[in-house]
Amino acid sequence: MRPLILTLAAALMLTHGAGAARAQSVTAPAALTTPDVDDTVLIYVDYVTGLDNLITTIPGPQFRNNITAFAKFNPLFRVPTIVLGEENDYYGTFLPEITANVTHGVHRFNRTGVSGYTPAVAAWLAATGRRTVVIGGISIDNCTLQTVLDLRRAGYTVYVISDVSGSNSALAESDALATMRSAGAVTGGWLTILTSLGRDFADPDYGRGMMGIIQAHWPASTTGTVNDTTPDGHGMQLPRG
């Protein structure tokens, strides 16, 4: 009788272990996923001159440097792209960093609400067949936050670029990022998201483009522009910015 009981107990443990493994794979943290360029859409939220001066949680030159790096994702990855915002007497014009770089497959949408996930945007996103969104916006705690939450409600995998956004309150910025993460979005700096998308510096499609963005904008995101011409360690010379 005792061997039978032990056998049954072992079988139950194995069954429980397999079930737990399946549950763990289903509920794996979003941060453990890797974005696929072929499944990705870019969204730029309200990068207009009338809102730029309201951001105080990140120094202006660093902010604009980071926005430029993010803007260069568009010509590098050449994925469907949404630009949210409008130009008028109140909002001003789109930042030159956006208009100069975000040029591939761009679709602009106006709105009257805070969230950029309007019925028109929802229909356009659904038509792309893509389920991953990489998003950044000028205001982390207002329009960007509400757009991210609506995207998560709609079932999209969302990567939020945190250092291309800001607020006029450090507390509000921190709360917004925490809210996004609790809703299942992944947050990270532009460098983190760039290399998550491009993955490999030897990639024939994205490797050199990634290196170019990094050389031009990563040093300036922390210490200011430097002239680094050393090899990158992958057998390729870093291109000059």
PDB file of C-alpha atoms in Angstrom:
ATOM      1  CA  MET A   1       0.000   0.000   0.000  1.00  0.00           C
ATOM      2  CA  ARG A   2       2.789   2.408   0.927  1.00  0.00           C
ATOM      3  CA  PRO A   3       4.534   2.141  -2.509  1.00  0.00           C
ATOM      4  CA  LEU A   4       1.196   2.867  -4.199  1.00  0.00           C
ATOM      5  CA  ILE A   5       0.666   5.977  -2.064  1.00  0.00           C
ATOM      6  CA  LEU A   6       4.180   7.195  -2.842  1.00  0.00           C
ATOM      7  CA  THR A   7       3.622   6.606  -6.565  1.00  0.00           C
ATOM      8  CA  LEU A   8       0.356   8.562  -6.490  1.00  0.00           C
ATOM      9  CA  ALA A   9       1.988  11.399  -4.559  1.00  0.00           C
ATOM     10  CA  ALA A  10       4.841  11.589  -7.060  1.00  0.00           C
ATOM     11  CA  ALA A  11       2.378  11.666  -9.950  1.00  0.00           C
ATOM     12  CA  LEU A  12       0.441  14.486  -8.304  1.00  0.00           C
ATOM     13  CA  MET A  13       3.644  16.456  -7.772  1.00  0.00           C
ATOM     14  CA  LEU A  14       4.619  16.036 -11.427  1.00  0.00           C
ATOM     15  CA  THR A  15       1.152  17.090 -12.570  1.00  0.00           C
ATOM     16  CA  HIS A  16       1.217  20.134 -10.288  1.00  0.00           C
ATOM     17  CA  GLY A  17       4.703  21.036 -11.496  1.00  0.00           C
ATOM     18  CA  ALA A  18       3.681  20.839 -15.145  1.00  0.00           C
ATOM     19  CA  GLY A  19       0.602  22.941 -14.447  1.00  0.00           C
ATOM     20  CA  ALA A  20       2.661  25.532 -12.611  1.00  0.00           C
ATOM     21  CA  ALA A  21       5.129  25.668 -15.488  1.00  0.00           C
ATOM     22  CA  ARG A  22       2.287  26.214 -17.949  1.00  0.00           C
ATOM     23  CA  ALA A  23       0.806  28.920 -15.738  1.00  0.00           C
ATOM     24  CA  GLN A  24       4.183  30.613 -15.414  1.00  0.00           C
ATOM     25  CA  SER A  25       4.642  30.652 -19.193  1.00  0.00           C
ATOM     26  CA  VAL A  26       1.180  32.145 -19.676  1.00  0.00           C
ATOM     27  CA  THR A  27       1.714  34.811 -17.025  1.00  0.00           C
ATOM     28  CA  ALA A  28       5.355  35.586 -17.812  1.00  0.00           C
ATOM     29  CA  PRO A  29       6.163  39.245 -17.081  1.00  0.00           C
ATOM     30  CA  ALA A  30       5.792  41.524 -20.078  1.00  0.00           C
ATOM     31  CA  ALA A  31       9.373  42.664 -19.590  1.00  0.00           C
ATOM     32  CA  LEU A  32      10.557  39.177 -20.591  1.00  0.00           C
ATOM     33  CA  THR A  33       9.056  39.519 -24.061  1.00  0.00           C
ATOM     34  CA  THR A  34      11.093  40.879 -26.968  1.00  0.00           C
ATOM     35  CA  PRO A  35       9.512  43.210 -29.526  1.00  0.00           C
ATOM     36  CA  ASP A  36       9.459  42.030 -33.133  1.00  0.00           C
ATOM     37  CA  VAL A  37       9.962  44.743 -35.755  1.00  0.00           C
ATOM     38  CA  ASP A  38       7.523  42.983 -38.095  1.00  0.00           C
ATOM     39  CA  ASP A  39       4.795  43.188 -35.435  1.00  0.00           C
ATOM     40  CA  THR A  40       5.532  46.751 -34.284  1.00  0.00           C
ATOM     41  CA  VAL A  41       3.921  50.154 -34.769  1.00  0.00           C
ATOM     42  CA  LEU A  42       5.497  53.428 -33.611  1.00  0.00           C
ATOM     43  CA  ILE A  43       3.423  56.184 -31.970  1.00  0.00           C
ATOM     44  CA  TYR A  44       4.688  59.733 -31.343  1.00  0.00           C
ATOM     45  CA  VAL A  45       2.398  61.711 -29.019  1.00  0.00           C
ATOM     46  CA  ASP A  46       2.093  65.514 -29.109  1.00  0.00           C
ATOM     47  CA  TYR A  47       5.664  66.531 -29.887  1.00  0.00           C
ATOM     48  CA  VAL A  48       4.731  70.164 -30.479  1.00  0.00           C
ATOM     49  CA  THR A  49       6.464  73.411 -29.570  1.00  0.00           C
ATOM     50  CA  GLY A  50       3.585  74.656 -27.437  1.00  0.00           C
ATOM     51  CA  LEU A  51       4.041  71.848 -24.906  1.00  0.00           C
ATOM     52  CA  ASP A  52       7.814  71.508 -24.922  1.00  0.00           C
ATOM     53  CA  ASN A  53       8.345  74.349 -22.429  1.00  0.00           C
ATOM     54  CA  LEU A  54       6.079  72.695 -19.842  1.00  0.00           C
ATOM     55  CA  ILE A  55       8.488  69.812 -19.219  1.00  0.00           C
ATOM     56  CA  THR A  56      10.774  70.350 -16.215  1.00  0.00           C
ATOM     57  CA  THR A  57      11.650  66.833 -15.014  1.00  0.00           C
ATOM     58  CA  ILE A  58      14.373  66.380 -17.638  1.00  0.00           C
ATOM     59  CA  PRO A  59      16.870  69.032 -18.823  1.00  0.00           C
ATOM     60  CA  GLY A  60      15.871  70.610 -22.128  1.00  0.00           C
ATOM     61  CA  PRO A  61      18.973  69.698 -24.191  1.00  0.00           C
ATOM     62  CA  GLN A  62      18.870  66.097 -22.949  1.00  0.00           C
ATOM     63  CA  PHE A  63      15.147  65.922 -23.679  1.00  0.00           C
ATOM     64  CA  ARG A  64      15.531  67.134 -27.252  1.00  0.00           C
ATOM     65  CA  ASN A  65      18.514  64.828 -27.812  1.00  0.00           C
ATOM     66  CA  ASN A  66      16.467  61.842 -26.676  1.00  0.00           C
ATOM     67  CA  ILE A  67      13.491  62.851 -28.816  1.00  0.00           C
ATOM     68  CA  THR A  68      15.783  63.005 -31.853  1.00  0.00           C
ATOM     69  CA  ALA A  69      17.076  59.506 -31.117  1.00  0.00           C
ATOM     70  CA  PHE A  70      13.505  58.217 -30.866  1.00  0.00           C
ATOM     71  CA  ALA A  71      12.514  60.033 -34.065  1.00  0.00           C
ATOM     72  CA  LYS A  72      15.267  58.151 -35.893  1.00  0.00           C
ATOM     73  CA  PHE A  73      13.569  54.840 -35.058  1.00  0.00           C
ATOM     74  CA  ASN A  74      11.147  55.624 -37.891  1.00  0.00           C
ATOM     75  CA  PRO A  75      13.571  55.702 -40.841  1.00  0.00           C
ATOM     76  CA  LEU A  76      15.623  52.868 -39.342  1.00  0.00           C
ATOM     77  CA  PHE A  77      12.884  50.302 -38.754  1.00  0.00           C
ATOM     78  CA  ARG A  78      10.453  51.618 -41.405  1.00  0.00           C
ATOM     79  CA  VAL A  79       7.331  50.388 -39.645  1.00  0.00           C
ATOM     80  CA  PRO A  80       3.814  51.862 -39.736  1.00  0.00           C
ATOM     81  CA  THR A  81       3.830  55.043 -37.673  1.00  0.00           C
ATOM     82  CA  ILE A  82       1.265  57.293 -36.005  1.00  0.00           C
ATOM     83  CA  VAL A  83       1.964  60.934 -35.216  1.00  0.00           C
ATOM     84  CA  LEU A  84      -0.551  62.413 -32.788  1.00  0.00           C
ATOM     85  CA  GLY A  85      -1.010  66.133 -32.309  1.00  0.00           C
ATOM     86  CA  GLU A  86      -2.008  69.183 -34.247  1.00  0.00           C
ATOM     87  CA  GLU A  87      -0.491  72.468 -35.272  1.00  0.00           C
ATOM     88  CA  ASN A  88      -2.336  75.665 -34.341  1.00  0.00           C
ATOM     89  CA  ASP A  89      -1.937  78.907 -32.395  1.00  0.00           C
ATOM     90  CA  TYR A  90      -2.099  77.096 -29.061  1.00  0.00           C
ATOM     91  CA  TYR A  91      -0.008  73.983 -29.678  1.00  0.00           C
ATOM     92  CA  GLY A  92       2.432  75.581 -32.083  1.00  0.00           C
ATOM     93  CA  THR A  93       4.157  73.366 -34.624  1.00  0.00           C
ATOM     94  CA  PHE A  94       5.657  69.899 -34.509  1.00  0.00           C
ATOM     95  CA  LEU A  95       9.194  69.821 -33.168  1.00  0.00           C
ATOM     96  CA  PRO A  96      11.787  69.936 -35.961  1.00  0.00           C
ATOM     97  CA  GLU A  97      13.291  66.715 -34.608  1.00  0.00           C
ATOM     98  CA  ILE A  98      10.024  64.997 -35.535  1.00  0.00           C
ATOM     99  CA  THR A  99       9.367  66.610 -38.910  1.00  0.00           C
ATOM    100  CA  ALA A 100      12.957  66.062 -40.083  1.00  0.00           C
ATOM    101  CA  ASN A 101      13.144  62.382 -39.167  1.00  0.00           C
ATOM    102  CA  VAL A 102       9.692  60.813 -38.907  1.00  0.00           C
ATOM    103  CA  THR A 103       8.947  60.478 -42.606  1.00  0.00           C
ATOM    104  CA  HIS A 104       8.241  56.810 -43.381  1.00  0.00           C
ATOM    105  CA  GLY A 105       4.708  55.423 -43.425  1.00  0.00           C
ATOM    106  CA  VAL A 106       3.370  58.261 -41.285  1.00  0.00           C
ATOM    107  CA  HIS A 107      -0.319  58.656 -40.485  1.00  0.00           C
ATOM    108  CA  ARG A 108      -1.444  61.727 -38.541  1.00  0.00           C
ATOM    109  CA  PHE A 109      -4.539  61.738 -36.376  1.00  0.00           C
ATOM    110  CA  ASN A 110      -6.207  64.673 -34.648  1.00  0.00           C
ATOM    111  CA  ARG A 111      -8.352  64.216 -31.571  1.00  0.00           C
ATOM    112  CA  THR A 112     -10.378  66.143 -29.012  1.00  0.00           C
ATOM    113  CA  GLY A 113      -9.786  63.850 -26.036  1.00  0.00           C
ATOM    114  CA  VAL A 114      -6.734  63.190 -23.898  1.00  0.00           C
ATOM    115  CA  SER A 115      -6.128  59.631 -25.099  1.00  0.00           C
ATOM    116  CA  GLY A 116      -4.807  59.145 -28.587  1.00  0.00           C
ATOM    117  CA  TYR A 117      -6.567  55.794 -28.895  1.00  0.00           C
ATOM    118  CA  THR A 118      -9.545  57.159 -30.802  1.00  0.00           C
ATOM    119  CA  PRO A 119     -11.922  55.048 -32.922  1.00  0.00           C
ATOM    120  CA  ALA A 120      -9.983  56.128 -36.019  1.00  0.00           C
ATOM    121  CA  VAL A 121      -6.668  55.094 -34.477  1.00  0.00           C
ATOM    122  CA  ALA A 122      -8.167  51.829 -33.232  1.00  0.00           C
ATOM    123  CA  ALA A 123      -9.406  50.975 -36.726  1.00  0.00           C
ATOM    124  CA  TRP A 124      -6.096  51.892 -38.338  1.00  0.00           C
ATOM    125  CA  LEU A 125      -4.090  49.829 -35.845  1.00  0.00           C
ATOM    126  CA  ALA A 126      -6.370  46.828 -36.301  1.00  0.00           C
ATOM    127  CA  ALA A 127      -5.949  47.057 -40.070  1.00  0.00           C
ATOM    128  CA  THR A 128      -2.161  46.791 -39.755  1.00  0.00           C
ATOM    129  CA  GLY A 129      -2.500  43.396 -38.082  1.00  0.00           C
ATOM    130  CA  ARG A 130       0.306  44.364 -35.720  1.00  0.00           C
ATOM    131  CA  ARG A 131      -0.069  43.929 -31.965  1.00  0.00           C
ATOM    132  CA  THR A 132       3.027  45.644 -30.538  1.00  0.00           C
ATOM    133  CA  VAL A 133       3.239  49.394 -29.979  1.00  0.00           C
ATOM    134  CA  VAL A 134       6.370  51.388 -29.175  1.00  0.00           C
ATOM    135  CA  ILE A 135       5.247  54.768 -27.897  1.00  0.00           C
ATOM    136  CA  GLY A 136       6.697  58.008 -26.596  1.00  0.00           C
ATOM    137  CA  GLY A 137       5.045  61.327 -25.903  1.00  0.00           C
ATOM    138  CA  ILE A 138       5.931  64.753 -24.668  1.00  0.00           C
ATOM    139  CA  SER A 139       3.789  64.494 -21.506  1.00  0.00           C
ATOM    140  CA  ILE A 140       4.267  61.240 -19.628  1.00  0.00           C
ATOM    141  CA  ASP A 141       1.529  61.821 -17.050  1.00  0.00           C
ATOM    142  CA  ASN A 142      -1.318  62.947 -19.280  1.00  0.00           C
ATOM    143  CA  CYS A 143      -1.819  62.117 -22.971  1.00  0.00           C
ATOM    144  CA  THR A 144       0.894  59.460 -23.144  1.00  0.00           C
ATOM    145  CA  LEU A 145      -0.389  57.749 -20.006  1.00  0.00           C
ATOM    146  CA  GLN A 146      -4.020  57.668 -21.116  1.00  0.00           C
ATOM    147  CA  THR A 147      -3.093  56.429 -24.591  1.00  0.00           C
ATOM    148  CA  VAL A 148      -0.983  53.630 -23.115  1.00  0.00           C
ATOM    149  CA  LEU A 149      -3.770  52.543 -20.775  1.00  0.00           C
ATOM    150  CA  ASP A 150      -6.273  52.404 -23.632  1.00  0.00           C
ATOM    151  CA  LEU A 151      -3.838  50.413 -25.766  1.00  0.00           C
ATOM    152  CA  ARG A 152      -3.408  47.917 -22.942  1.00  0.00           C
ATOM    153  CA  ARG A 153      -7.182  47.661 -22.503  1.00  0.00           C
ATOM    154  CA  ALA A 154      -7.361  46.805 -26.195  1.00  0.00           C
ATOM    155  CA  GLY A 155      -4.843  44.000 -25.719  1.00  0.00           C
ATOM    156  CA  TYR A 156      -1.755  45.529 -27.331  1.00  0.00           C
ATOM    157  CA  THR A 157       1.758  44.831 -26.086  1.00  0.00           C
ATOM    158  CA  VAL A 158       3.100  48.283 -25.260  1.00  0.00           C
ATOM    159  CA  TYR A 159       6.672  49.531 -24.837  1.00  0.00           C
ATOM    160  CA  VAL A 160       6.885  53.057 -23.411  1.00  0.00           C
ATOM    161  CA  ILE A 161      10.069  55.051 -23.984  1.00  0.00           C
ATOM    162  CA  SER A 162      10.418  56.835 -20.676  1.00  0.00           C
ATOM    163  CA  ASP A 163      13.237  59.297 -21.358  1.00  0.00           C
ATOM    164  CA  VAL A 164      11.578  60.972 -24.338  1.00  0.00           C
ATOM    165  CA  SER A 165       8.787  62.171 -22.063  1.00  0.00           C
ATOM    166  CA  GLY A 166       8.509  64.353 -19.011  1.00  0.00           C
ATOM    167  CA  SER A 167       6.265  66.301 -16.701  1.00  0.00           C
ATOM    168  CA  ASN A 168       6.272  69.418 -14.557  1.00  0.00           C
ATOM    169  CA  SER A 169       6.079  67.200 -11.470  1.00  0.00           C
ATOM    170  CA  ALA A 170       8.543  64.462 -10.553  1.00  0.00           C
ATOM    171  CA  LEU A 171       5.888  62.814  -8.379  1.00  0.00           C
ATOM    172  CA  ALA A 172       3.327  62.773 -11.196  1.00  0.00           C
ATOM    173  CA  GLU A 173       5.937  61.366 -13.586  1.00  0.00           C
ATOM    174  CA  SER A 174       6.822  58.581 -11.157  1.00  0.00           C
ATOM    175  CA  ASP A 175       3.160  57.756 -10.569  1.00  0.00           C
ATOM    176  CA  ALA A 176       2.476  57.653 -14.320  1.00  0.00           C
ATOM    177  CA  LEU A 177       5.310  55.204 -14.980  1.00  0.00           C
ATOM    178  CA  ALA A 178       4.183  53.017 -12.079  1.00  0.00           C
ATOM    179  CA  THR A 179       0.617  53.029 -13.407  1.00  0.00           C
ATOM    180  CA  MET A 180       1.773  52.005 -16.880  1.00  0.00           C
ATOM    181  CA  ARG A 181       3.837  49.141 -15.502  1.00  0.00           C
ATOM    182  CA  SER A 182       0.995  47.946 -13.295  1.00  0.00           C
ATOM    183  CA  ALA A 183      -1.193  47.916 -16.424  1.00  0.00           C
ATOM    184  CA  GLY A 184       1.304  45.586 -18.102  1.00  0.00           C
ATOM    185  CA  ALA A 185       3.284  48.039 -20.226  1.00  0.00           C
ATOM    186  CA  VAL A 186       7.077  47.789 -20.423  1.00  0.00           C
ATOM    187  CA  THR A 187       8.991  51.011 -19.752  1.00  0.00           C
ATOM    188  CA  GLY A 188      12.573  51.760 -20.722  1.00  0.00           C
ATOM    189  CA  GLY A 189      14.883  54.403 -22.110  1.00  0.00           C
ATOM    190  CA  TRP A 190      15.276  54.915 -25.849  1.00  0.00           C
ATOM    191  CA  LEU A 191      18.542  52.956 -25.857  1.00  0.00           C
ATOM    192  CA  THR A 192      16.889  49.951 -24.212  1.00  0.00           C
ATOM    193  CA  ILE A 193      13.991  49.901 -26.660  1.00  0.00           C
ATOM    194  CA  LEU A 194      16.257  50.576 -29.657  1.00  0.00           C
ATOM    195  CA  THR A 195      18.481  47.595 -28.937  1.00  0.00           C
ATOM    196  CA  SER A 196      15.489  45.418 -28.031  1.00  0.00           C
ATOM    197  CA  LEU A 197      14.089  46.039 -31.510  1.00  0.00           C
ATOM    198  CA  GLY A 198      17.370  45.862 -33.442  1.00  0.00           C
ATOM    199  CA  ARG A 199      18.894  43.114 -31.254  1.00  0.00           C
ATOM    200  CA  ASP A 200      22.173  42.522 -33.110  1.00  0.00           C
ATOM    201  CA  PHE A 201      24.793  45.042 -34.253  1.00  0.00           C
ATOM    202  CA  ALA A 202      25.754  42.630 -37.028  1.00  0.00           C
ATOM    203  CA  ASP A 203      22.212  42.619 -38.420  1.00  0.00           C
ATOM    204  CA  PRO A 204      22.394  43.676 -42.092  1.00  0.00           C
ATOM    205  CA  ASP A 205      19.168  45.687 -41.857  1.00  0.00           C
ATOM    206  CA  TYR A 206      19.466  47.448 -38.516  1.00  0.00           C
ATOM    207  CA  GLY A 207      22.983  47.022 -37.111  1.00  0.00           C
ATOM    208  CA  ARG A 208      24.714  50.041 -38.613  1.00  0.00           C
ATOM    209  CA  GLY A 209      21.643  52.206 -38.145  1.00  0.00           C
ATOM    210  CA  MET A 210      21.532  51.350 -34.463  1.00  0.00           C
ATOM    211  CA  MET A 211      25.209  52.153 -34.088  1.00  0.00           C
ATOM    212  CA  GLY A 212      24.731  55.485 -35.813  1.00  0.00           C
ATOM    213  CA  ILE A 213      21.922  56.505 -33.464  1.00  0.00           C
ATOM    214  CA  ILE A 214      23.864  55.360 -30.425  1.00  0.00           C
ATOM    215  CA  GLN A 215      27.020  57.195 -31.407  1.00  0.00           C
ATOM    216  CA  ALA A 216      25.126  60.393 -32.136  1.00  0.00           C
ATOM    217  CA  HIS A 217      22.806  60.426 -29.145  1.00  0.00           C
ATOM    218  CA  TRP A 218      23.786  58.102 -26.303  1.00  0.00           C
ATOM    219  CA  PRO A 219      26.761  60.149 -25.009  1.00  0.00           C
ATOM    220  CA  ALA A 220      24.727  63.350 -25.258  1.00  0.00           C
ATOM    221  CA  SER A 221      21.926  61.767 -23.256  1.00  0.00           C
ATOM    222  CA  THR A 222      24.227  61.779 -20.224  1.00  0.00           C
ATOM    223  CA  THR A 223      27.512  63.659 -20.649  1.00  0.00           C
ATOM    224  CA  GLY A 224      27.301  65.673 -23.837  1.00  0.00           C
ATOM    225  CA  THR A 225      28.525  64.930 -27.336  1.00  0.00           C
ATOM    226  CA  VAL A 226      31.862  63.152 -27.629  1.00  0.00           C
ATOM    227  CA  ASN A 227      33.948  62.147 -30.632  1.00  0.00           C
ATOM    228  CA  ASP A 228      34.392  58.402 -30.228  1.00  0.00           C
ATOM    229  CA  THR A 229      35.951  56.668 -33.231  1.00  0.00           C
ATOM    230  CA  THR A 230      37.007  53.464 -31.507  1.00  0.00           C
ATOM    231  CA  PRO A 231      35.850  50.157 -33.012  1.00  0.00           C
ATOM    232  CA  ASP A 232      32.615  48.866 -31.559  1.00  0.00           C
ATOM    233  CA  GLY A 233      33.928  45.399 -30.799  1.00  0.00           C
ATOM    234  CA  HIS A 234      31.926  43.700 -33.541  1.00  0.00           C
ATOM    235  CA  GLY A 235      34.430  44.217 -36.324  1.00  0.00           C
ATOM    236  CA  MET A 236      32.713  47.329 -37.651  1.00  0.00           C
ATOM    237  CA  GLN A 237      33.731  50.937 -37.214  1.00  0.00           C
ATOM    238  CA  LEU A 238      31.168  53.207 -35.621  1.00  0.00           C
ATOM    239  CA  PRO A 239      29.782  55.564 -38.260  1.00  0.00           C
ATOM    240  CA  ARG A 240      30.226  59.253 -37.633  1.00  0.00           C
ATOM    241  CA  GLY A 241      27.092  61.080 -36.517  1.00  0.00           C
TER     242      GLY A 241
END
